[in-house]
Coordinates of C-alpha atoms in Angstrom, one line a residue:
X296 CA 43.3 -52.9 74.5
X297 CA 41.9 -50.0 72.8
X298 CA 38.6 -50.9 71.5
X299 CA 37.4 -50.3 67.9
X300 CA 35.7 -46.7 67.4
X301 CA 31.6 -47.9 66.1
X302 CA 31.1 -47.5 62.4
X303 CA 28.7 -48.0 60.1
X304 CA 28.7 -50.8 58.2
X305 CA 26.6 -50.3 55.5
X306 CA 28.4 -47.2 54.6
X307 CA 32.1 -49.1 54.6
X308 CA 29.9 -52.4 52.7
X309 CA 29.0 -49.7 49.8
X310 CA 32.4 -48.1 49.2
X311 CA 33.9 -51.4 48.2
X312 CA 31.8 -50.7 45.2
X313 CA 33.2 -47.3 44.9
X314 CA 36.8 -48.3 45.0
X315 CA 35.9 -51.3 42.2
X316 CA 35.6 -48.0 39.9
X317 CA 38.2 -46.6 41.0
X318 CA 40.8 -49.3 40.3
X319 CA 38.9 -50.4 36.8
X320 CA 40.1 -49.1 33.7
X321 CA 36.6 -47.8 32.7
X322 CA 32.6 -48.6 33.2
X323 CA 31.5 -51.4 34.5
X324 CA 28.0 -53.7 33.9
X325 CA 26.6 -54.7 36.7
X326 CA 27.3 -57.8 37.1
X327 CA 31.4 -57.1 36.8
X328 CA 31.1 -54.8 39.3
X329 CA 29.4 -56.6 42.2
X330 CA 32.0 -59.3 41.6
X331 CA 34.7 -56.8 41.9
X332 CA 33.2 -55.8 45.1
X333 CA 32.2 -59.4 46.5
X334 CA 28.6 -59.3 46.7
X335 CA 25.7 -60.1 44.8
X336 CA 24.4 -58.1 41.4
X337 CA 20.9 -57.3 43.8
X338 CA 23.0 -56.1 46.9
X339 CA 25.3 -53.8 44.9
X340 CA 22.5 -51.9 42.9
X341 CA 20.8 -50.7 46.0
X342 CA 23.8 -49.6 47.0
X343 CA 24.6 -48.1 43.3
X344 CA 20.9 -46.2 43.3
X345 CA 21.8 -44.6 46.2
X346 CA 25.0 -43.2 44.4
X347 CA 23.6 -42.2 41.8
X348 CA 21.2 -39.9 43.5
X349 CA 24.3 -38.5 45.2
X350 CA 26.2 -37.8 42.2
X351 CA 28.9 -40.2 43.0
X352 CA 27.9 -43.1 40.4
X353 CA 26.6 -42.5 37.3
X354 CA 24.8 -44.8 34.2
X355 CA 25.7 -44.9 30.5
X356 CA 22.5 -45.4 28.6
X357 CA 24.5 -49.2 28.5
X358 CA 24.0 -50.1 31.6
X359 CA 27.1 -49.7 32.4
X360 CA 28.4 -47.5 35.9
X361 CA 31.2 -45.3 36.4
X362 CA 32.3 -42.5 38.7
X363 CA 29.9 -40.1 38.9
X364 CA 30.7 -36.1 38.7
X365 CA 30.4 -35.9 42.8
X366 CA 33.6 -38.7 43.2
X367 CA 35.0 -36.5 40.6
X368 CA 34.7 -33.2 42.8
X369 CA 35.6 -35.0 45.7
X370 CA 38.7 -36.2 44.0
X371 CA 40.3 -33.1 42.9
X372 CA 39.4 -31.8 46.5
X373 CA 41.5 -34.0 47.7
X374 CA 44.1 -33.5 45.0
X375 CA 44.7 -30.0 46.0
X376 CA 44.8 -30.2 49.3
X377 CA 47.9 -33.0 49.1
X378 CA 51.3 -32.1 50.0
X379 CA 54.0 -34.5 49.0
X380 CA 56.9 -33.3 51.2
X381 CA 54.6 -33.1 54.4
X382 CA 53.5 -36.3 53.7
X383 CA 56.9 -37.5 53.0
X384 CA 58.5 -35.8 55.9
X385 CA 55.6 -37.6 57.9
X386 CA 57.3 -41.1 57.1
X387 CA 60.6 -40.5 57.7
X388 CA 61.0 -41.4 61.0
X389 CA 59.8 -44.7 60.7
X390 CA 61.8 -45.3 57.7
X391 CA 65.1 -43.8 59.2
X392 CA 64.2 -46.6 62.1
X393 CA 63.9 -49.7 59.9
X394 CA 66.9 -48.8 57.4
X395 CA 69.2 -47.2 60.2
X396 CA 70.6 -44.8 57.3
X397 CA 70.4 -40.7 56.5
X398 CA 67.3 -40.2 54.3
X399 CA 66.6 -36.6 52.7
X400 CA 64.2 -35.5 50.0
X401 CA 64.5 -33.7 46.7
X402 CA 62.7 -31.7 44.5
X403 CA 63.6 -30.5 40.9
X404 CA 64.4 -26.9 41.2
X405 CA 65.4 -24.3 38.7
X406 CA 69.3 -25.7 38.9
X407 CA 67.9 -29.4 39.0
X408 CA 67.1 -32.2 41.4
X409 CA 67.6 -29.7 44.7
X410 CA 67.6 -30.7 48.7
X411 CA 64.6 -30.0 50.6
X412 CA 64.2 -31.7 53.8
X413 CA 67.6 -33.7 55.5
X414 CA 67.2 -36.2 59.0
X415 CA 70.4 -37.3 59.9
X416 CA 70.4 -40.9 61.5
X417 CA 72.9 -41.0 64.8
X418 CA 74.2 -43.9 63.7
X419 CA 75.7 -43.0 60.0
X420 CA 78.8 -40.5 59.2
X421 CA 78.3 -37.2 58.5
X422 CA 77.4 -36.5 55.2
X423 CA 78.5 -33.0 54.3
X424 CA 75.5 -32.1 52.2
X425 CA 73.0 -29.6 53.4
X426 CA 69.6 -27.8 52.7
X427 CA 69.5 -26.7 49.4
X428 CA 71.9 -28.5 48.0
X429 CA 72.1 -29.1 43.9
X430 CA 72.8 -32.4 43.6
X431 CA 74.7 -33.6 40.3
X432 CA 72.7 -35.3 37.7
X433 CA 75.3 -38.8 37.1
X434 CA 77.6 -38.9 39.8
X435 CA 74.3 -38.9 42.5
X436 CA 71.6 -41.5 43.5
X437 CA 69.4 -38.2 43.2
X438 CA 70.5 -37.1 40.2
X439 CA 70.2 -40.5 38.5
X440 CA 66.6 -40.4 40.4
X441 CA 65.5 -37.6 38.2
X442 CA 67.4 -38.0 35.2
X443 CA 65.7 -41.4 34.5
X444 CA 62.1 -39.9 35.2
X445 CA 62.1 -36.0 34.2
X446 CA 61.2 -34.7 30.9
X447 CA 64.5 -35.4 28.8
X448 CA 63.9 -31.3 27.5
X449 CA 64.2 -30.1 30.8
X450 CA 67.6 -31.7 31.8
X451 CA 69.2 -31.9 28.3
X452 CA 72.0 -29.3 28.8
X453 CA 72.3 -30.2 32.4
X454 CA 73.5 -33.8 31.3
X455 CA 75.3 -32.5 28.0
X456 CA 77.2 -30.5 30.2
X457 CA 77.9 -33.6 32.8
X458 CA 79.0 -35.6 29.8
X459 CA 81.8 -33.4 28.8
X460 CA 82.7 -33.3 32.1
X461 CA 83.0 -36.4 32.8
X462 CA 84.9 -37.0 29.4
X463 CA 87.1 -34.4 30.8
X464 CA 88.0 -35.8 33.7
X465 CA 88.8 -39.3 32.5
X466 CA 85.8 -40.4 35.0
X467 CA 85.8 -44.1 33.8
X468 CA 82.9 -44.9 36.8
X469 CA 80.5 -42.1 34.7
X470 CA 78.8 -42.0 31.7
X471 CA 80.4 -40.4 29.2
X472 CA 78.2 -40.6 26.1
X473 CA 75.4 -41.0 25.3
X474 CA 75.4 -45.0 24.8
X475 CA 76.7 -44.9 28.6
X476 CA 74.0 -42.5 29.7
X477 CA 71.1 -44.5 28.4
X478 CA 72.0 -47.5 30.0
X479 CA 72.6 -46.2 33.5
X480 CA 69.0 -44.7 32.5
X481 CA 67.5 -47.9 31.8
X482 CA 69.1 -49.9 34.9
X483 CA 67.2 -47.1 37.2
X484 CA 64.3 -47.4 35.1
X485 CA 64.0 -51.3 35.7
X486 CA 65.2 -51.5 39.1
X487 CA 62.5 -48.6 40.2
X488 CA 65.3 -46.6 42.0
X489 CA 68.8 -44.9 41.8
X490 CA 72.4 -46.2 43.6
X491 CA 75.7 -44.6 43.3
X492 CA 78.3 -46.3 45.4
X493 CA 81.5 -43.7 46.1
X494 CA 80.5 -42.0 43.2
X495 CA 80.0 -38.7 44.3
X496 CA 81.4 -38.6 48.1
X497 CA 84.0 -41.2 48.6
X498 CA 83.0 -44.0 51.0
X499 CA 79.6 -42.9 51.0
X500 CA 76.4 -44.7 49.0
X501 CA 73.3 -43.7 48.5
X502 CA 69.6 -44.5 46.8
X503 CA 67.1 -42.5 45.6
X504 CA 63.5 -43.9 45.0
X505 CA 60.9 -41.3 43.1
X506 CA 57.2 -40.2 44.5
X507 CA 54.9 -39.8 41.3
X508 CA 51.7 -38.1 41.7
X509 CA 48.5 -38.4 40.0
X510 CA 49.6 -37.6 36.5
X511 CA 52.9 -39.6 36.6
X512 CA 55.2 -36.7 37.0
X513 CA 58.2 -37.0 39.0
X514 CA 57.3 -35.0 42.6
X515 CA 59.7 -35.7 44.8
X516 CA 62.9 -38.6 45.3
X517 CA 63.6 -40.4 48.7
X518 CA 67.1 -40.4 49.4
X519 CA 68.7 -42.7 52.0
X520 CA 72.5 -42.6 52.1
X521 CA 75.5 -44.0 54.7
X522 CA 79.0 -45.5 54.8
X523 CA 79.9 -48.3 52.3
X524 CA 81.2 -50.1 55.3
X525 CA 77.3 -50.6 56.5
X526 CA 75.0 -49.3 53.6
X527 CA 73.6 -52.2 52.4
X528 CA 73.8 -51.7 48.6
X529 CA 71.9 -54.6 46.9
X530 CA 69.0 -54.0 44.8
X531 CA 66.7 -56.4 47.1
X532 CA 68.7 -55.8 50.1
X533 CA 66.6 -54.5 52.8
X534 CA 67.5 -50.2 52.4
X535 CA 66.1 -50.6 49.2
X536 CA 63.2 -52.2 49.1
X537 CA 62.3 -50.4 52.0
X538 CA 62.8 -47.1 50.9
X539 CA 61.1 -48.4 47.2
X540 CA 58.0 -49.4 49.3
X541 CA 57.9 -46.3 51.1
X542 CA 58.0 -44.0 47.8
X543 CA 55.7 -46.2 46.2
X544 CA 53.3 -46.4 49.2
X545 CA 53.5 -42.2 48.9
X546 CA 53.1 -42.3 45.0
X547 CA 49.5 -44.2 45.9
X548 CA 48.5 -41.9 48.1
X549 CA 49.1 -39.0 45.5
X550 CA 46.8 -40.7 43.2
X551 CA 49.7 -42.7 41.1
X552 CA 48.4 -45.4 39.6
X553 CA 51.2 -47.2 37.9

């Protein structure tokens, strides 16, 4: 067995304080804090002087301690140097593994919700989608995906323009007003992802789950898709709450905090 790489302890004790912030809503007295953290009010402030000194903890004339203006540079450091689709592409493998099902990923481009990144699972059908695909806003998982989260202003026409469509051709399994559209909206919004079931290819269906980062905006969407035949399409079936984990595990890591 591998054995564990030495550490320092003191340094991993300390940084339970730091991640006490980092999850509160605001400062913190003392006392509050070290409970957060699990030690005692005399243990955490000789770990909290020591902060302050370094910049990463400061004091409100209150006595109250927040994130000092070090954590803060450290912070958007690390902001800048994120990439969501790396990161994302990073996961897919394992995820493809537990599901069994083609995932892809997509980002909103200038003709909307756009695919970046495919891996095709040997055991699904061939999906005849490729790279830089446009996928539609209510006939796809993807679509749906982004529709529910992106700034209404920016997809407006793009779903007045579905609408009439869809009036036009009679599609009874669309939304075709506006009524239509908001509940399809909200039923994405409550169940944390997107499904379309032979909506947009026949026999295929699909979910999309969406990556936030650290300001709430809409990044990226997780798509898995396969054959009706063997897609599991429940909402708590186990393609979906595995590819909802995985996006929400990657919105964390962005900084979301929901």
């Amino acid at each position: 067995m591998e054995k564990t790489r030495a550490g320092i302890q003191s340094v991993e004790v300390g940084f339970t304080l730091l991640d006490a912030l980092a999850r509160a809503p605001g400062p913190l007295m003392l006392r509050d804090l070290a409970a957060a953290a699990g030690m005692s009010a005399a243990k955490a402030h000789r770990y909290l002087v020591s902060f302050q000194r370094l910049g990463l903890v400061s004091q409100d004339g209150s006595t109250r301690y927040d994130l000092g203006p070090a954590a803060l540079k450290l912070g958007l450091a690390a902001i800048t140097r994120l990439d969501a689709i790396k990161l994302a592409r990073e996961r897919m493998p394992a995820l493809m593994e537990r599901i069994g099902h083609t995932l892809a990923l997509a980002v909103w481009g200038n003709f909307g919700p756009t695919i970046v990144h495919w891996e095709e699972s040997p055991q699904s059908v061939t999906v005849n989608l490729r790279l830089g695909d446009v996928m539609p806003l209510l006939s796809s998982a993807t679509g749906r995906c982004f529709a529910a989260w992106v700034s209404r202003d920016a997809i407006a026409p793009l779903l007045r323009e579905e609408l009439a469509r869809a009036r036009q051709l009679g599609r009874t399994d669309l939304p075709r007003n506006q009524t239509d559209l908001n509940l399809m909206l909200r039923q994405v919004r409550e169940h944390g992802l997107a499904r379309v079931v032979d909506a947009l290819l026949p026999g295929i269906a699909g979910f999309c789950a969406p990556v936030f980062d650290f300001d709430g905006h809409l990044v990226l969407g997780m798509v898995a898709m396969g054959s009706v035949a063997s897609f599991d399409t429940a909402w708590d079936g186990p393609v979906a709450t595995s590819l909802k984990a995985a996006a929400q595990q990657l919105s964390a890591e962005l900084g979301h905090r929901p």
